[in-house]
Tab-separated table of C-alpha atoms and ligand atoms in Angstrom:
chain	number	residue	atom	x	y	z
A	1	MET	CA	-1.549	2.117	-23.783
A	2	VAL	CA	-1.182	0.687	-20.293
A	3	GLU	CA	1.454	2.394	-18.201
A	4	THR	CA	1.554	1.738	-14.489
A	5	VAL	CA	2.820	3.323	-11.310
A	6	THR	CA	3.903	1.405	-8.210
A	7	LEU	CA	2.039	2.313	-5.040
A	8	SER	CA	3.789	2.542	-1.657
A	9	ASN	CA	2.453	-0.914	-0.754
A	10	GLY	CA	4.003	-2.512	-3.849
A	11	HIS	CA	0.827	-2.944	-5.906
A	12	THR	CA	0.791	-1.423	-9.379
A	13	MET	CA	-1.916	0.906	-10.686
A	14	PRO	CA	-2.555	2.100	-14.261
A	15	THR	CA	-1.685	5.756	-14.832
A	16	LEU	CA	-5.021	6.494	-16.553
A	17	GLY	CA	-8.550	5.458	-15.628
A	18	LEU	CA	-12.113	5.855	-16.867
A	19	GLY	CA	-14.383	7.909	-14.598
A	20	VAL	CA	-18.010	6.795	-14.365
A	21	TYR	CA	-19.679	9.605	-12.373
A	22	MET	CA	-23.035	10.671	-13.872
A	23	ASN	CA	-23.114	7.522	-15.969
A	24	GLU	CA	-25.504	5.164	-14.191
A	25	GLU	CA	-25.665	2.955	-17.291
A	26	CYS	CA	-21.913	2.668	-17.545
A	27	ALA	CA	-21.526	-1.013	-18.509
A	28	GLU	CA	-21.061	-0.186	-22.188
A	29	ALA	CA	-18.591	2.629	-21.467
A	30	CYS	CA	-16.527	0.298	-19.248
A	31	LYS	CA	-16.541	-2.423	-21.898
A	32	VAL	CA	-15.534	-0.035	-24.692
A	33	ALA	CA	-12.817	1.487	-22.524
A	34	ILE	CA	-11.284	-1.852	-21.579
A	35	GLN	CA	-11.465	-3.157	-25.130
A	36	ASN	CA	-9.551	-0.044	-26.193
A	37	GLY	CA	-6.768	-0.304	-23.658
A	38	TYR	CA	-8.021	1.199	-20.399
A	39	ARG	CA	-7.240	-0.966	-17.387
A	40	MET	CA	-8.713	1.152	-14.580
A	41	ILE	CA	-12.307	2.115	-13.743
A	42	ASP	CA	-13.004	4.778	-11.106
A	43	GLY	CA	-16.378	4.191	-9.450
A	44	ALA	CA	-18.071	5.054	-6.170
A	45	ARG	CA	-21.105	3.980	-4.161
A	46	TYR	CA	-22.454	7.486	-4.658
A	47	TYR	CA	-22.557	6.973	-8.434
A	48	GLU	CA	-24.983	4.044	-7.988
A	49	ASN	CA	-23.410	2.023	-10.765
A	50	GLU	CA	-21.175	-0.560	-9.092
A	51	VAL	CA	-23.268	-3.352	-10.624
A	52	GLN	CA	-22.855	-1.781	-14.065
A	53	VAL	CA	-19.096	-1.556	-13.609
A	54	GLY	CA	-19.025	-5.293	-12.851
A	55	VAL	CA	-21.148	-6.048	-15.910
A	56	GLY	CA	-18.926	-3.939	-18.181
A	57	VAL	CA	-15.753	-5.555	-16.883
A	58	GLY	CA	-17.335	-8.978	-17.288
A	59	ASN	CA	-18.365	-8.245	-20.885
A	60	SER	CA	-14.981	-6.822	-21.869
A	61	GLY	CA	-13.285	-10.145	-22.498
A	62	VAL	CA	-10.341	-9.085	-20.314
A	63	LYS	CA	-9.673	-11.025	-17.110
A	64	ARG	CA	-10.802	-9.421	-13.839
A	65	GLU	CA	-7.295	-9.634	-12.416
A	66	ASP	CA	-5.992	-7.503	-15.282
A	67	ILE	CA	-8.390	-4.642	-14.471
A	68	PHE	CA	-7.913	-2.191	-11.594
A	69	ILE	CA	-11.285	-1.271	-10.051
A	70	THR	CA	-11.911	1.467	-7.503
A	71	SER	CA	-14.930	2.361	-5.401
A	72	LYS	CA	-15.511	4.794	-2.539
A	73	VAL	CA	-17.583	4.891	0.625
A	74	PHE	CA	-19.684	8.057	1.054
A	75	HIS	CA	-19.527	10.054	4.306
A	76	ALA	CA	-23.145	9.138	5.159
A	77	ASP	CA	-21.738	5.688	6.029
A	78	TYR	CA	-18.801	6.874	8.149
A	79	THR	CA	-19.149	4.677	11.188
A	80	TYR	CA	-17.067	1.527	11.489
A	81	ASP	CA	-20.102	-0.729	11.035
A	82	GLY	CA	-21.663	1.469	8.360
A	83	THR	CA	-18.489	1.459	6.295
A	84	MET	CA	-17.985	-2.279	6.711
A	85	ALA	CA	-21.567	-2.895	5.562
A	86	ALA	CA	-21.076	-0.504	2.617
A	87	LEU	CA	-17.897	-2.293	1.590
A	88	LYS	CA	-19.543	-5.714	1.707
A	89	ASP	CA	-22.402	-4.365	-0.396
A	90	SER	CA	-19.940	-2.853	-2.906
A	91	VAL	CA	-18.169	-6.194	-3.277
A	92	ALA	CA	-21.497	-7.970	-3.838
A	93	ASN	CA	-22.509	-5.308	-6.388
A	94	LEU	CA	-19.315	-5.780	-8.380
A	95	GLY	CA	-19.717	-9.524	-8.598
A	96	SER	CA	-16.036	-9.985	-7.810
A	97	SER	CA	-14.475	-10.862	-4.472
A	98	TYR	CA	-12.376	-7.697	-4.188
A	99	TYR	CA	-11.654	-4.092	-5.173
A	100	ASP	CA	-8.158	-3.054	-6.157
A	101	LEU	CA	-8.597	0.302	-4.438
A	102	TYR	CA	-11.244	1.594	-2.063
A	103	LEU	CA	-11.367	5.200	-0.879
A	104	THR	CA	-13.082	7.258	1.754
A	105	HIS	CA	-14.935	9.596	-0.642
A	106	SER	CA	-14.251	12.806	1.265
A	107	ALA	CA	-13.131	14.201	4.595
A	108	ILE	CA	-16.664	15.303	5.484
A	109	GLY	CA	-17.952	14.063	8.842
A	110	GLY	CA	-15.294	14.997	11.377
A	111	LYS	CA	-12.151	13.298	12.641
A	112	ASP	CA	-13.757	10.451	14.604
A	113	ALA	CA	-16.021	9.485	11.721
A	114	ARG	CA	-13.167	9.646	9.202
A	115	LEU	CA	-10.929	7.427	11.301
A	116	ALA	CA	-13.728	4.930	12.007
A	117	ALA	CA	-14.414	4.591	8.277
A	118	TYR	CA	-10.729	4.323	7.464
A	119	LYS	CA	-10.197	1.584	10.084
A	120	ALA	CA	-13.075	-0.398	8.592
A	121	LEU	CA	-11.412	-0.182	5.174
A	122	LEU	CA	-8.090	-1.383	6.613
A	123	ASP	CA	-9.917	-4.345	8.151
A	124	GLY	CA	-11.590	-4.921	4.786
A	125	LYS	CA	-8.126	-5.053	3.283
A	126	ALA	CA	-6.974	-7.534	5.931
A	127	SER	CA	-9.889	-9.805	5.055
A	128	GLY	CA	-9.179	-9.643	1.308
A	129	MET	CA	-12.032	-7.411	0.114
A	130	ILE	CA	-9.637	-4.589	-0.833
A	131	LYS	CA	-6.059	-4.670	-2.104
A	132	SER	CA	-5.224	-1.013	-1.387
A	133	VAL	CA	-6.823	1.673	0.776
A	134	GLY	CA	-6.805	5.353	-0.082
A	135	VAL	CA	-8.626	8.634	0.496
A	136	SER	CA	-10.277	11.317	-1.600
A	137	ASN	CA	-10.658	15.058	-1.111
A	138	TYR	CA	-8.234	14.986	1.847
A	139	SER	CA	-5.909	17.841	2.784
A	140	ALA	CA	-2.605	17.168	4.512
A	141	LYS	CA	-4.238	17.705	7.919
A	142	HIS	CA	-6.720	14.883	7.316
A	143	ILE	CA	-3.983	12.464	6.282
A	144	GLU	CA	-1.836	13.472	9.254
A	145	GLU	CA	-4.685	12.295	11.528
A	146	ILE	CA	-4.204	8.817	10.071
A	147	ARG	CA	-0.495	8.892	10.830
A	148	GLU	CA	-1.122	10.232	14.354
A	149	ALA	CA	-3.601	7.399	14.987
A	150	GLY	CA	-0.794	4.953	14.145
A	151	LEU	CA	-2.648	3.585	11.113
A	152	GLU	CA	-1.200	2.540	7.778
A	153	MET	CA	-0.981	5.533	5.446
A	154	PRO	CA	-3.200	5.750	2.333
A	155	VAL	CA	-1.543	4.914	-0.985
A	156	VAL	CA	-3.695	7.313	-3.042
A	157	ASN	CA	-5.400	10.683	-2.540
A	158	GLN	CA	-7.946	11.519	-5.252
A	159	VAL	CA	-8.661	15.246	-5.627
A	160	GLU	CA	-10.057	17.682	-8.173
A	161	LEU	CA	-7.041	18.518	-10.277
A	162	HIS	CA	-6.603	20.288	-13.628
A	163	PRO	CA	-4.663	23.372	-14.784
A	164	PHE	CA	-7.145	25.807	-13.174
A	165	CYS	CA	-7.074	24.039	-9.780
A	166	GLN	CA	-3.659	22.494	-9.179
A	167	GLN	CA	-3.991	21.760	-5.443
A	168	LYS	CA	-0.325	22.613	-4.889
A	169	PRO	CA	-0.182	22.172	-1.066
A	170	ILE	CA	-1.917	18.777	-1.284
A	171	VAL	CA	0.253	17.619	-4.172
A	172	GLU	CA	3.421	18.689	-2.368
A	173	TYR	CA	2.381	16.848	0.801
A	174	CYS	CA	1.429	13.674	-1.103
A	175	THR	CA	4.653	13.663	-3.101
A	176	LYS	CA	6.694	13.924	0.111
A	177	ASN	CA	4.722	11.074	1.660
A	178	ASN	CA	4.777	8.728	-1.343
A	179	ILE	CA	1.013	9.034	-1.880
A	180	ILE	CA	-0.063	8.929	-5.536
A	181	VAL	CA	-2.394	11.755	-6.546
A	182	GLN	CA	-5.340	10.812	-8.756
A	183	ALA	CA	-6.800	13.738	-10.713
A	184	TYR	CA	-10.587	13.911	-10.851
A	185	SER	CA	-12.465	16.170	-13.278
A	186	PRO	CA	-9.229	16.332	-15.326
A	187	LEU	CA	-11.228	17.621	-18.340
A	188	VAL	CA	-12.670	20.519	-16.317
A	189	ARG	CA	-15.998	18.848	-17.172
A	190	GLY	CA	-15.634	19.875	-20.787
A	191	ALA	CA	-14.919	23.594	-20.222
A	192	PHE	CA	-12.206	23.873	-22.855
A	193	ASP	CA	-12.845	27.394	-24.129
A	194	ASN	CA	-9.616	28.741	-22.618
A	195	PRO	CA	-7.321	30.274	-25.298
A	196	VAL	CA	-4.188	28.500	-24.032
A	197	ILE	CA	-5.851	25.093	-24.232
A	198	GLN	CA	-7.224	25.903	-27.674
A	199	GLU	CA	-3.840	27.190	-28.884
A	200	LEU	CA	-2.045	24.038	-27.743
A	201	ALA	CA	-4.711	21.756	-29.196
A	202	THR	CA	-4.118	23.431	-32.572
A	203	LYS	CA	-0.329	23.393	-32.206
A	204	TYR	CA	-0.148	19.664	-31.379
A	205	SER	CA	-3.106	18.640	-33.598
A	206	LYS	CA	-4.821	17.102	-30.555
A	207	ALA	CA	-8.236	17.485	-28.991
A	208	PRO	CA	-8.409	19.913	-26.048
A	209	ALA	CA	-9.306	16.954	-23.804
A	210	GLN	CA	-6.127	15.168	-24.867
A	211	ILE	CA	-4.052	18.238	-23.976
A	212	LEU	CA	-5.578	18.239	-20.489
A	213	VAL	CA	-5.029	14.515	-19.907
A	214	ARG	CA	-1.472	14.732	-21.210
A	215	TRP	CA	-0.725	17.705	-18.912
A	216	SER	CA	-1.936	15.630	-15.962
A	217	LEU	CA	0.220	12.644	-16.895
A	218	GLN	CA	3.325	14.778	-17.418
A	219	ARG	CA	2.816	16.359	-14.002
A	220	GLY	CA	2.857	12.849	-12.494
A	221	PHE	CA	-0.860	12.648	-11.683
A	222	VAL	CA	-3.212	9.774	-12.513
A	223	PRO	CA	-6.089	11.347	-14.500
A	224	LEU	CA	-9.594	9.828	-14.503
A	225	PRO	CA	-11.402	11.367	-17.515
A	226	LYS	CA	-15.094	10.508	-17.767
A	227	SER	CA	-17.007	10.035	-20.964
A	228	SER	CA	-20.061	8.024	-21.887
A	229	GLN	CA	-19.342	8.340	-25.615
A	230	PRO	CA	-17.206	5.628	-27.237
A	231	GLU	CA	-15.310	7.914	-29.607
A	232	ARG	CA	-14.411	10.271	-26.745
A	233	ILE	CA	-13.446	7.387	-24.453
A	234	ILE	CA	-11.000	6.232	-27.117
A	235	SER	CA	-9.710	9.714	-27.958
A	236	ASN	CA	-9.190	10.596	-24.280
A	237	SER	CA	-6.792	7.650	-23.967
A	238	GLN	CA	-4.660	8.521	-26.995
A	239	VAL	CA	-2.299	10.434	-24.773
A	240	PHE	CA	0.830	8.283	-24.888
A	241	GLY	CA	3.790	8.435	-27.259
A	242	TRP	CA	3.799	12.225	-27.552
A	243	ASN	CA	4.730	15.089	-25.239
A	244	ILE	CA	3.780	18.657	-24.449
A	245	GLU	CA	6.992	20.683	-24.546
A	246	PRO	CA	8.225	22.262	-21.282
A	247	ALA	CA	7.422	25.834	-22.425
A	248	ASP	CA	3.844	24.788	-23.211
A	249	MET	CA	3.526	22.879	-19.929
A	250	ALA	CA	4.510	26.170	-18.261
A	251	LYS	CA	1.683	27.968	-20.083
A	252	LEU	CA	-0.810	25.434	-18.712
A	253	ASP	CA	0.777	25.630	-15.245
A	254	ALA	CA	0.216	29.401	-15.327
A	255	LEU	CA	-3.574	28.894	-15.524
A	256	ASP	CA	-3.731	27.890	-11.836
A	257	ARG	CA	-6.340	29.841	-9.856
A	258	GLY	CA	-5.995	27.769	-6.696
A	259	LYS	CA	-9.266	26.974	-4.947
A	260	GLU	CA	-11.018	29.623	-7.048
A	261	GLY	CA	-10.394	27.393	-10.035
A	262	ALA	CA	-12.354	24.447	-8.603
A	263	ILE	CA	-15.498	23.483	-10.498
A	264	THR	CA	-16.786	20.653	-8.244
A	265	TRP	CA	-17.569	20.283	-4.547
A	266	ASN	CA	-13.799	20.128	-3.734
A	267	PRO	CA	-14.412	19.666	0.021
A	268	VAL	CA	-10.732	19.616	1.011
A	269	ASP	CA	-11.002	22.257	3.727
A	270	VAL	CA	-13.578	20.702	6.043
A	271	ASP	CA	-12.845	20.318	9.771
B	214	NAP	N1	-13.696	11.801	-5.609
B	214	NAP	C1	-14.548	12.732	-5.977
B	214	NAP	O1	-15.098	13.481	-5.154
B	214	NAP	C2	-14.862	12.901	-7.435
B	214	NAP	C3	-15.573	14.020	-7.862
B	214	NAP	C4	-15.820	14.168	-9.226
B	214	NAP	C5	-15.333	13.220	-10.112
B	214	NAP	N2	-14.670	12.111	-9.659
B	214	NAP	C6	-14.179	11.059	-10.589
B	214	NAP	O2	-13.467	11.643	-11.662
B	214	NAP	C7	-14.103	11.322	-12.892
B	214	NAP	C8	-13.957	12.448	-13.885
B	214	NAP	O3	-14.476	13.654	-13.398
B	214	NAP	P1	-15.814	14.334	-13.940
B	214	NAP	O4	-16.708	13.288	-14.447
B	214	NAP	O5	-16.279	15.229	-12.870
B	214	NAP	O6	-15.341	15.306	-15.107
B	214	NAP	P2	-14.353	15.273	-16.377
B	214	NAP	O7	-13.801	13.922	-16.623
B	214	NAP	O8	-13.428	16.422	-16.217
B	214	NAP	O9	-15.344	15.680	-17.551
B	214	NAP	C9	-16.433	14.895	-17.945
B	214	NAP	C10	-17.268	15.716	-18.913
B	214	NAP	O10	-16.526	16.012	-20.085
B	214	NAP	C11	-17.202	15.503	-21.245
B	214	NAP	N3	-16.169	14.963	-22.141
B	214	NAP	C12	-15.463	13.831	-21.982
B	214	NAP	N4	-14.582	13.651	-22.972
B	214	NAP	C13	-14.738	14.707	-23.804
B	214	NAP	C14	-14.111	15.087	-25.028
B	214	NAP	N5	-13.141	14.349	-25.546
B	214	NAP	N6	-14.537	16.234	-25.624
B	214	NAP	C15	-15.520	16.991	-25.068
B	214	NAP	N7	-16.139	16.688	-23.903
B	214	NAP	C16	-15.753	15.552	-23.271
B	214	NAP	C17	-18.126	14.430	-20.726
B	214	NAP	O11	-19.289	14.304	-21.521
B	214	NAP	P3	-19.684	12.889	-22.230
B	214	NAP	O12	-19.809	11.859	-21.139
B	214	NAP	O13	-20.968	13.209	-22.926
B	214	NAP	O14	-18.556	12.582	-23.171
B	214	NAP	C18	-18.517	14.990	-19.355
B	214	NAP	O15	-19.548	15.948	-19.473
B	214	NAP	C19	-15.549	11.041	-12.478
B	214	NAP	O16	-16.278	10.342	-13.462
B	214	NAP	C20	-15.321	10.264	-11.214
B	214	NAP	O17	-14.908	8.945	-11.511
B	214	NAP	C21	-14.415	11.962	-8.345
């Protein structure tokens, strides 16, 4: 199942990951996911389960270096020292010497705080605690601040992204700047009752969740579906080796409601 994408810094990243938000006891989910082909886990300090991610990876039987692990620093820690301390704590929690990807969790906090946190992550990369640095919930204007400060650009921007909230301006900016877009809440948190999604699930004999993950992959995003249930974890990854036809992709594309379609905090417009 593992397909990868090459980031702008040359590292490779799987094109599908397991989300672990709202799953404090996620060790079992991580283990099941990895044993069934997942190679990426999307965590965060805010989820309070970095230790559990490390346990699940350790129990999976797959080598650490073959798994791509992400965490994120929350805006409450956006000073240089606060972020550096958070990162060191994350690394200790994981029980591994490094993260493959570490993100600033959102743009909340103002420009100075954002840049201070970002610089700490770049220094964490220089000292080997992180392989790649990225951002989450950033609009183009927030990423342009990084460029204007003369800092290395992020390799990933993780945003809420599904057919109802397609984040077109952010996606367009990231594509132009060689920043890979990770799609969070790609299953619309289980709100599948839309007739188009139901129609396509029937047509392709797939679960609605699989239609949503497949749409994300075909649009070039890196979806991070969350489940705590083994059978769903497995089903959500059975999204390779088949395609949604262009006319049906267009039907899903037509569901976009812009920011109105967001179902999470989606704090991409903060100053
Ligand atoms: N950067 C950010 O600010 C941010 C924000 C939100 C999320 N994220 C990341 O993105 C990940 C995914 O987003 P999310 O957790 O918000 O939502 P999601 O993946 O869109 O949906 C998760 C919900 O869908 C249910 N579900 C999963 N598979 C299903 C299936 N096959 N059939 C029916 N229901 C299913 C899950 O329940 P069960 O667990 O019971 O299966 C859960 O309630 C998070 O875990 C996190 O890693 C990041």
